[in-house]
Amino acid sequence: CPALTPPCRWVFLVKKGYQEVDTSLHSSVVTKVKGVAYTNTSELGVRLWDVADYVIPPQGENVFFIVTNLVVTPHQQQGVCAENEHIPDGRCSQDSDCPAGVPVKAGNGVKTGRCLLAGNSSRGTCEIFAWCPVETRSKPKKPLLGDAEDFTIYIKNFIHFPKFNFSKTNVLDTKDTTLLKSCHFGPKNHYCPIFRLGSVVRWAGSSFEDIALEGGVIGIHIEWNCDLDKPASECNPHYAFSRLDHSFEKSVSTGYNFRFAKYYRDAAGVEFRILMKAYGIRFDVLVNGKAGKFNIIPTVINLASGVALMSAVSTAPSHPASYLGLSQCQLPGPHGSELLGFRAWPAAPSGSDSSVPLSEPESTRLELWIWQGWAGFLWGQRSAPEPLAPSLLALKEGRTMCNGLGFSAWALLTFGARPFPARCRMRRSHQT
């Protein structure tokens, strides 16, 4: 490219057109959570929570869940009891409303055929066979594991670009065994991927109190953009954090929770369980990236393209519209609409009109890539052609209008334009 004109500077210096690129990133993520919490509740009594209690799954994957709140239903045993009054399908006024053997929709068990009325009330709930007593629906007004804000999350990421046989990790390559026991992630410490949970929530734009109460989903994004023409030490991970679940307003879809149970038997061998509805934060670790390295093939291709483009520009007239005819076209569109556009065409004598049928298949679509900024970009320091009124794309009822002046015609002549469908007939008009 002569003297690295603006198009060449863009292709080679900004877009690195001299490099071969590998986007097939292979990645592995290992996670660990550290921290303890102390609680004292009527359902569970005094309890210390460690990582084996509140992290699911325990093996540490790229998707993991930290419990921050619980609704506990203790000492459940299989038997018969009344269905929860908040379950619509469990309400009744007589036994016939509770057919035996039919599961309660969105409920806790199977109907036994009896309607249990409370006192002199005419309305009651069906008796069910289930784990009794049924789950309570009360929810704490503050997170049970409020200390979770100070838990730490260790995220170890291994990456490999197979095309260049290049591998790296986001942990500092050192033999100092005490490093990971004392360091924390920060703006100047990207190779210590140990994050404070409360900080991650804040960086994602959320409040810990809110997300810990009802749960939520947070994305941890790791981006690797590596220029392998530079030392490997300059290929560094970049982190971003975002709230992935809908949290803009309170609704039934807000939050994240699930249920699990812990089973045990008493001295007589009777089976019991403790049912837990867990609220918490789900973390999704998302890794992507690309790597580029010099290769002679893309260099030659982009260099040749740049030379050809500059040759076309250097031969373009200063006022292309003076030599072009703008062809006007109307053709049927969806729902009876029409497309009205312009296409560069050899100029016809002034004042003459003619209609020219095109033979391109009807599936060919009209594509007008017209952008006023291309003028200064392609001409560099040269004077751009006039007039350079930008193209107007206006949508009106049943009609799309593409209106271009001199620069539109020049752009379409220079870059080429796909012909209109076969039924489209062109009307030539001389432009000056």
Coordinates of C-alpha atoms in Angstrom, one line a residue:
C1 CA 0.0 0.0 0.0
P2 CA 1.5 3.3 -1.0
A3 CA 2.8 5.1 2.1
L4 CA 0.3 3.2 4.2
T5 CA -2.7 5.2 3.2
P6 CA -5.7 5.2 5.6
P7 CA -7.2 1.9 4.2
C8 CA -3.9 0.1 4.6
R9 CA -3.3 1.5 8.1
W10 CA -6.7 0.2 9.1
V11 CA -6.2 -3.3 7.6
F12 CA -2.6 -3.8 8.8
L13 CA -2.2 -1.7 11.9
V14 CA -5.6 -1.8 13.5
K15 CA -7.2 -5.1 12.2
K16 CA -3.8 -6.8 12.0
G17 CA -4.4 -8.1 8.5
Y18 CA -1.0 -9.7 8.4
Q19 CA -1.9 -12.3 11.0
E20 CA -3.5 -15.7 10.9
V21 CA -6.1 -16.0 13.6
D22 CA -7.2 -18.9 15.8
T23 CA -10.6 -18.7 17.5
S24 CA -10.9 -22.3 18.4
L25 CA -10.0 -21.8 22.0
H26 CA -9.8 -24.9 24.2
S27 CA -10.5 -24.1 27.9
S28 CA -10.8 -25.8 31.2
V29 CA -12.0 -24.2 34.5
V30 CA -11.5 -25.4 38.1
T31 CA -13.1 -23.6 41.0
K32 CA -12.8 -23.6 44.8
V33 CA -14.6 -21.7 47.5
K34 CA -13.3 -21.0 51.0
G35 CA -15.0 -19.6 54.1
V36 CA -17.1 -20.6 57.1
A37 CA -20.4 -19.2 58.5
Y38 CA -22.1 -19.6 61.9
T39 CA -25.9 -19.8 62.4
N40 CA -28.3 -20.4 65.3
T41 CA -31.9 -21.2 64.2
S42 CA -34.8 -22.9 65.8
E43 CA -34.9 -25.5 62.9
L44 CA -31.2 -26.4 62.9
G45 CA -29.9 -25.1 66.2
V46 CA -26.3 -24.0 66.4
R47 CA -24.5 -24.9 63.3
L48 CA -21.2 -24.1 61.6
W49 CA -21.3 -24.1 57.8
D50 CA -18.2 -24.9 55.8
V51 CA -17.5 -25.4 52.1
A52 CA -18.9 -29.0 52.1
D53 CA -22.3 -27.6 53.3
Y54 CA -22.9 -24.7 51.0
V55 CA -21.2 -25.4 47.7
I56 CA -22.9 -27.4 45.0
P57 CA -21.5 -29.4 43.2
P58 CA -18.5 -30.0 45.5
Q59 CA -16.0 -30.9 42.8
G60 CA -15.6 -27.4 41.4
E61 CA -16.7 -26.8 37.9
N62 CA -17.3 -23.8 35.6
V63 CA -20.8 -23.6 36.9
F64 CA -21.3 -23.7 40.7
F65 CA -23.8 -22.6 43.4
I66 CA -23.2 -21.1 46.8
V67 CA -26.1 -21.3 49.3
T68 CA -26.9 -18.0 51.0
N69 CA -30.4 -18.6 52.4
L70 CA -32.5 -21.6 53.5
V71 CA -36.1 -22.5 54.2
V72 CA -35.9 -25.6 56.4
T73 CA -38.7 -28.1 57.1
P74 CA -37.3 -30.5 59.7
H75 CA -38.2 -34.1 60.8
Q76 CA -40.4 -35.0 57.8
Q77 CA -41.8 -38.6 57.8
Q78 CA -43.9 -40.4 55.2
G79 CA -47.6 -40.5 56.2
V80 CA -50.9 -38.6 55.9
C81 CA -51.5 -35.0 56.6
A82 CA -53.3 -31.9 55.3
E83 CA -52.1 -30.3 52.1
N84 CA -50.9 -26.8 52.2
E85 CA -53.7 -24.3 52.1
H86 CA -51.9 -22.2 49.5
I87 CA -52.1 -25.0 46.9
P88 CA -55.2 -24.3 44.7
D89 CA -55.7 -28.0 43.7
G90 CA -55.5 -29.0 47.4
R91 CA -58.6 -27.0 48.5
C92 CA -61.9 -28.7 49.0
S93 CA -65.4 -28.5 50.5
Q94 CA -66.3 -32.2 50.4
D95 CA -64.7 -35.6 50.0
S96 CA -65.6 -35.8 46.3
D97 CA -63.2 -32.9 45.7
C98 CA -60.3 -35.2 46.7
P99 CA -60.4 -38.3 44.6
A100 CA -58.1 -41.0 46.0
G101 CA -54.8 -41.7 44.3
V102 CA -54.7 -38.4 42.3
P103 CA -51.6 -36.3 42.8
V104 CA -52.1 -32.7 43.9
K105 CA -51.1 -30.4 41.0
A106 CA -48.1 -28.4 42.0
G107 CA -48.6 -29.9 45.5
N108 CA -46.8 -32.1 47.9
G109 CA -48.5 -35.5 47.7
V110 CA -51.3 -37.8 46.6
K111 CA -54.9 -37.4 47.6
T112 CA -56.4 -40.0 49.9
G113 CA -60.1 -39.3 49.3
R114 CA -60.8 -37.2 52.4
C115 CA -61.5 -33.5 52.8
L116 CA -60.2 -32.1 56.1
L117 CA -62.4 -29.2 57.3
A118 CA -61.1 -26.8 59.9
G119 CA -63.6 -26.4 62.7
N120 CA -67.0 -25.1 61.4
S121 CA -65.5 -23.8 58.2
S122 CA -67.1 -25.0 54.9
R123 CA -63.7 -25.0 53.1
G124 CA -60.7 -27.1 53.9
T125 CA -57.8 -29.0 52.3
C126 CA -57.4 -32.5 51.0
E127 CA -55.7 -35.1 53.1
I128 CA -52.6 -36.4 51.2
F129 CA -50.0 -39.1 51.5
A130 CA -46.7 -37.3 51.6
W131 CA -43.6 -36.3 53.6
C132 CA -45.3 -34.8 56.6
P133 CA -45.5 -32.1 57.8
V134 CA -45.5 -30.4 54.3
E135 CA -43.0 -27.7 53.5
T136 CA -43.4 -24.4 55.2
R137 CA -43.7 -21.4 52.9
S138 CA -42.3 -18.7 55.2
K139 CA -39.0 -17.1 54.1
P140 CA -36.5 -15.3 56.3
K141 CA -36.4 -11.6 55.9
K142 CA -32.6 -11.6 55.8
P143 CA -30.0 -14.1 54.4
L144 CA -29.3 -17.0 56.7
L145 CA -25.6 -17.1 55.6
G146 CA -24.9 -13.4 55.8
D147 CA -21.2 -14.2 56.3
A148 CA -21.0 -15.5 52.7
E149 CA -20.1 -12.0 51.5
D150 CA -16.6 -12.6 52.7
F151 CA -16.2 -16.0 51.2
T152 CA -13.4 -16.3 48.5
I153 CA -13.7 -17.9 45.1
Y154 CA -10.6 -19.3 43.4
I155 CA -11.0 -19.7 39.6
K156 CA -8.2 -21.5 37.8
N157 CA -8.4 -21.3 34.0
F158 CA -6.3 -23.3 31.5
I159 CA -6.4 -22.3 27.8
H160 CA -4.9 -23.7 24.6
F161 CA -4.9 -22.4 21.0
P162 CA -4.3 -25.6 18.9
K163 CA -3.4 -23.9 15.7
F164 CA -0.3 -22.3 17.3
N165 CA 0.2 -24.9 20.0
F166 CA 0.1 -22.1 22.6
S167 CA -1.1 -22.7 26.2
K168 CA -1.4 -20.5 29.2
T169 CA -3.1 -20.3 32.6
N170 CA -4.4 -17.3 34.6
V171 CA -2.3 -18.2 37.7
L172 CA 1.1 -16.8 38.2
D173 CA 3.8 -19.3 37.3
T174 CA 5.7 -19.5 40.6
K175 CA 6.9 -22.0 43.1
D176 CA 5.9 -19.9 46.0
T177 CA 3.3 -22.0 47.8
T178 CA 2.2 -19.1 50.0
L179 CA 1.1 -16.9 47.1
L180 CA -2.4 -18.2 46.9
K181 CA -2.9 -18.0 50.6
S182 CA -2.3 -14.3 50.8
C183 CA -3.1 -12.6 47.5
H184 CA -6.4 -11.4 46.1
F185 CA -7.5 -10.3 42.6
G186 CA -7.2 -6.6 41.8
P187 CA -6.6 -4.2 38.9
K188 CA -2.9 -4.7 39.2
N189 CA -2.9 -8.4 40.1
H190 CA -4.7 -10.3 37.4
Y191 CA -2.6 -13.5 38.0
C192 CA -4.1 -14.1 41.4
P193 CA -7.6 -15.2 40.5
I194 CA -9.0 -15.3 44.1
F195 CA -12.1 -13.2 44.3
R196 CA -14.1 -12.0 47.3
L197 CA -17.7 -13.0 46.8
G198 CA -19.1 -9.6 47.9
S199 CA -16.8 -7.8 45.4
V200 CA -17.9 -10.0 42.5
V201 CA -21.5 -9.2 43.3
R202 CA -20.8 -5.5 43.4
W203 CA -18.8 -5.6 40.2
A204 CA -21.8 -7.3 38.6
G205 CA -24.0 -4.3 39.6
S206 CA -26.0 -6.0 42.4
S207 CA -26.4 -5.7 46.1
F208 CA -25.3 -8.7 48.2
E209 CA -28.3 -8.3 50.6
D210 CA -30.8 -8.5 47.7
I211 CA -29.2 -11.4 45.7
A212 CA -28.4 -13.4 48.9
L213 CA -32.0 -13.3 50.0
E214 CA -33.7 -14.7 46.9
G215 CA -30.8 -15.9 44.8
G216 CA -29.5 -15.0 41.4
V217 CA -27.1 -15.8 38.5
I218 CA -23.8 -14.0 37.9
G219 CA -21.5 -14.4 34.9
I220 CA -17.8 -14.2 35.3
H221 CA -16.3 -13.6 31.8
I222 CA -12.7 -14.3 31.1
E223 CA -11.4 -12.9 27.7
W224 CA -8.1 -13.9 26.1
N225 CA -7.0 -11.8 23.1
C226 CA -3.4 -12.8 22.4
D227 CA -1.0 -11.3 19.9
L228 CA 1.5 -14.1 19.6
D229 CA 4.0 -11.9 17.7
K230 CA 4.7 -10.4 21.1
P231 CA 6.1 -12.2 24.2
A232 CA 3.8 -14.7 25.9
S233 CA 3.9 -12.4 29.0
E234 CA 1.7 -9.9 27.1
C235 CA -1.1 -12.5 26.6
N236 CA -3.2 -11.6 29.6
P237 CA -6.7 -12.5 30.8
H238 CA -9.3 -9.8 31.1
Y239 CA -12.2 -10.2 33.5
A240 CA -15.8 -8.9 33.4
F241 CA -18.8 -9.5 35.7
S242 CA -22.5 -9.3 34.9
R243 CA -25.9 -10.3 36.4
L244 CA -27.4 -12.8 34.1
D245 CA -30.8 -13.4 35.5
H246 CA -33.7 -10.9 35.2
S247 CA -33.3 -8.6 38.2
F248 CA -34.6 -5.2 37.0
E249 CA -37.9 -5.6 38.8
K250 CA -39.4 -7.9 41.4
S251 CA -41.4 -10.7 39.8
V252 CA -42.1 -14.4 40.1
S253 CA -39.0 -15.1 37.9
T254 CA -36.6 -13.2 40.1
G255 CA -34.0 -15.2 42.0
Y256 CA -32.7 -18.7 42.0
N257 CA -33.5 -21.7 44.3
F258 CA -33.9 -25.4 44.4
R259 CA -34.7 -28.1 47.0
F260 CA -32.6 -31.0 48.5
A261 CA -33.0 -33.2 51.5
K262 CA -30.8 -35.0 54.1
Y263 CA -32.1 -38.4 55.3
Y264 CA -31.6 -40.2 58.6
R265 CA -33.2 -42.9 60.8
D266 CA -34.1 -42.9 64.4
A267 CA -33.3 -45.6 66.9
A268 CA -36.3 -47.6 65.8
G269 CA -35.2 -47.5 62.2
V270 CA -37.9 -45.1 61.0
E271 CA -36.7 -42.9 58.1
F272 CA -36.9 -39.1 58.4
R273 CA -35.6 -36.3 56.4
I274 CA -34.8 -32.6 56.6
L275 CA -36.1 -30.7 53.6
M276 CA -34.2 -27.6 52.6
K277 CA -35.2 -25.0 50.0
A278 CA -31.9 -23.4 49.1
Y279 CA -31.6 -19.8 47.8
G280 CA -28.2 -18.7 46.6
I281 CA -25.9 -17.4 43.9
R282 CA -25.2 -19.4 40.8
F283 CA -21.9 -18.5 39.1
D284 CA -21.3 -19.2 35.4
V285 CA -17.6 -18.9 34.3
L286 CA -17.5 -18.1 30.6
V287 CA -14.2 -18.2 28.7
N288 CA -13.6 -17.0 25.1
G289 CA -10.8 -15.4 23.1
K290 CA -8.6 -15.5 20.0
A291 CA -5.0 -15.5 19.1
G292 CA -3.2 -14.1 16.1
K293 CA 0.3 -14.6 14.6
F294 CA 2.1 -13.4 11.5
N295 CA 1.6 -15.5 8.4
I296 CA 2.7 -14.6 4.8
I297 CA -0.6 -15.8 3.2
P298 CA -3.0 -13.3 4.8
T299 CA -0.3 -10.6 4.4
V300 CA -0.1 -11.1 0.7
I301 CA -3.8 -11.3 0.2
N302 CA -4.5 -8.1 2.2
L303 CA -1.7 -6.3 0.5
A304 CA -2.9 -7.2 -2.9
S305 CA -6.4 -6.2 -2.0
G306 CA -5.2 -2.9 -0.8
V307 CA -3.2 -2.2 -3.9
A308 CA -6.2 -3.1 -6.1
L309 CA -8.5 -0.9 -4.1
M310 CA -6.2 2.1 -4.2
S311 CA -5.8 1.6 -8.0
A312 CA -9.6 1.7 -8.3
V313 CA -9.7 4.9 -6.2
S314 CA -7.0 6.6 -8.1
T315 CA -8.8 6.1 -11.4
A316 CA -12.2 7.2 -10.0
P317 CA -13.4 10.6 -11.3
S318 CA -13.5 13.6 -9.0
H319 CA -17.2 13.9 -9.6
P320 CA -18.5 10.4 -10.4
A321 CA -22.1 11.4 -10.6
S322 CA -21.3 13.3 -13.8
Y323 CA -20.5 10.1 -15.5
L324 CA -23.1 7.9 -14.1
G325 CA -26.8 7.3 -14.6
L326 CA -28.8 6.5 -11.5
S327 CA -31.2 3.7 -12.3
Q328 CA -34.5 3.7 -10.5
C329 CA -36.2 0.4 -9.7
Q330 CA -39.6 -0.7 -8.2
L331 CA -40.4 -4.3 -7.5
P332 CA -43.0 -6.2 -5.4
G333 CA -42.0 -7.0 -1.8
P334 CA -43.6 -8.8 1.1
H335 CA -47.1 -8.0 2.0
G336 CA -47.6 -5.9 -1.1
S337 CA -44.7 -3.5 -0.2
E338 CA -42.3 -2.2 -2.8
L339 CA -38.6 -1.6 -2.8
L340 CA -37.4 1.6 -4.4
G341 CA -33.7 2.0 -4.9
F342 CA -30.8 3.2 -7.1
R343 CA -28.1 1.3 -8.9
A344 CA -25.1 2.6 -10.8
W345 CA -25.6 2.2 -14.5
P346 CA -23.8 3.4 -17.6
A347 CA -25.0 6.9 -18.3
A348 CA -27.6 7.4 -20.9
P349 CA -27.8 10.5 -23.1
S350 CA -29.4 13.4 -21.3
G351 CA -33.1 13.3 -21.4
S352 CA -33.4 9.7 -22.7
D353 CA -35.5 7.1 -21.0
S354 CA -35.3 3.3 -21.4
S355 CA -36.4 0.2 -19.6
V356 CA -33.9 -2.7 -19.2
P357 CA -34.9 -6.1 -17.9
L358 CA -32.4 -8.0 -15.7
S359 CA -31.9 -11.7 -15.7
E360 CA -30.7 -12.3 -12.1
P361 CA -32.8 -14.8 -10.1
E362 CA -35.6 -13.3 -8.0
S363 CA -33.9 -14.5 -4.8
T364 CA -31.2 -11.9 -5.3
R365 CA -31.6 -9.2 -2.7
L366 CA -30.9 -5.5 -3.1
E367 CA -27.9 -4.6 -1.0
L368 CA -26.8 -1.0 -0.8
W369 CA -23.7 -0.5 1.3
I370 CA -23.6 3.3 1.3
W371 CA -21.9 5.1 4.1
Q372 CA -20.8 8.7 4.0
G373 CA -17.7 8.0 6.2
W374 CA -16.3 5.7 3.4
A375 CA -15.5 8.8 1.4
G376 CA -12.8 10.2 3.6
F377 CA -11.7 6.7 4.5
L378 CA -11.0 5.6 0.9
W379 CA -9.7 8.9 -0.4
G380 CA -7.4 9.5 2.5
Q381 CA -6.1 13.0 2.3
R382 CA -7.6 13.5 -1.2
S383 CA -10.7 15.7 -1.8
A384 CA -13.8 13.5 -1.6
P385 CA -16.3 13.6 -4.4
E386 CA -19.3 15.9 -4.3
P387 CA -22.1 15.8 -3.7
L388 CA -21.7 13.7 -0.6
A389 CA -25.2 13.8 0.8
P390 CA -25.7 10.7 2.9
S391 CA -28.1 8.0 1.8
L392 CA -31.5 8.2 3.3
L393 CA -33.2 5.0 4.4
A394 CA -36.7 5.8 5.4
L395 CA -39.3 3.2 6.3
K396 CA -42.9 4.2 5.4
E397 CA -46.1 2.2 5.3
G398 CA -45.6 -0.5 2.7
R399 CA -42.5 1.2 1.1
T400 CA -38.8 1.2 1.6
M401 CA -36.9 4.1 0.0
C402 CA -33.2 4.1 -0.6
N403 CA -32.2 7.5 -1.9
G404 CA -28.6 8.2 -2.9
L405 CA -26.9 11.1 -4.7
G406 CA -23.6 11.2 -6.3
F407 CA -21.6 9.3 -3.7
S408 CA -24.2 6.5 -3.7
A409 CA -23.6 6.0 -7.4
W410 CA -19.8 6.2 -7.0
A411 CA -19.9 3.6 -4.1
L412 CA -22.0 1.2 -6.0
L413 CA -19.9 1.5 -9.2
T414 CA -16.6 1.1 -7.2
F415 CA -17.7 -1.9 -5.1
G416 CA -20.3 -3.4 -7.4
A417 CA -23.9 -3.9 -6.7
R418 CA -26.0 -7.0 -7.1
P419 CA -28.6 -6.8 -9.8
F420 CA -32.3 -6.5 -9.1
P421 CA -34.6 -9.5 -9.5
A422 CA -35.7 -10.5 -13.0
R423 CA -39.0 -8.7 -12.9
C424 CA -37.4 -5.4 -12.0
R425 CA -37.1 -2.9 -14.8
M426 CA -34.7 0.0 -14.7
R427 CA -35.3 3.5 -15.7
R428 CA -32.1 5.4 -16.6
S429 CA -31.8 9.0 -15.8
H430 CA -28.7 11.2 -16.4
Q431 CA -27.2 12.9 -13.3
T432 CA -24.9 15.9 -13.3

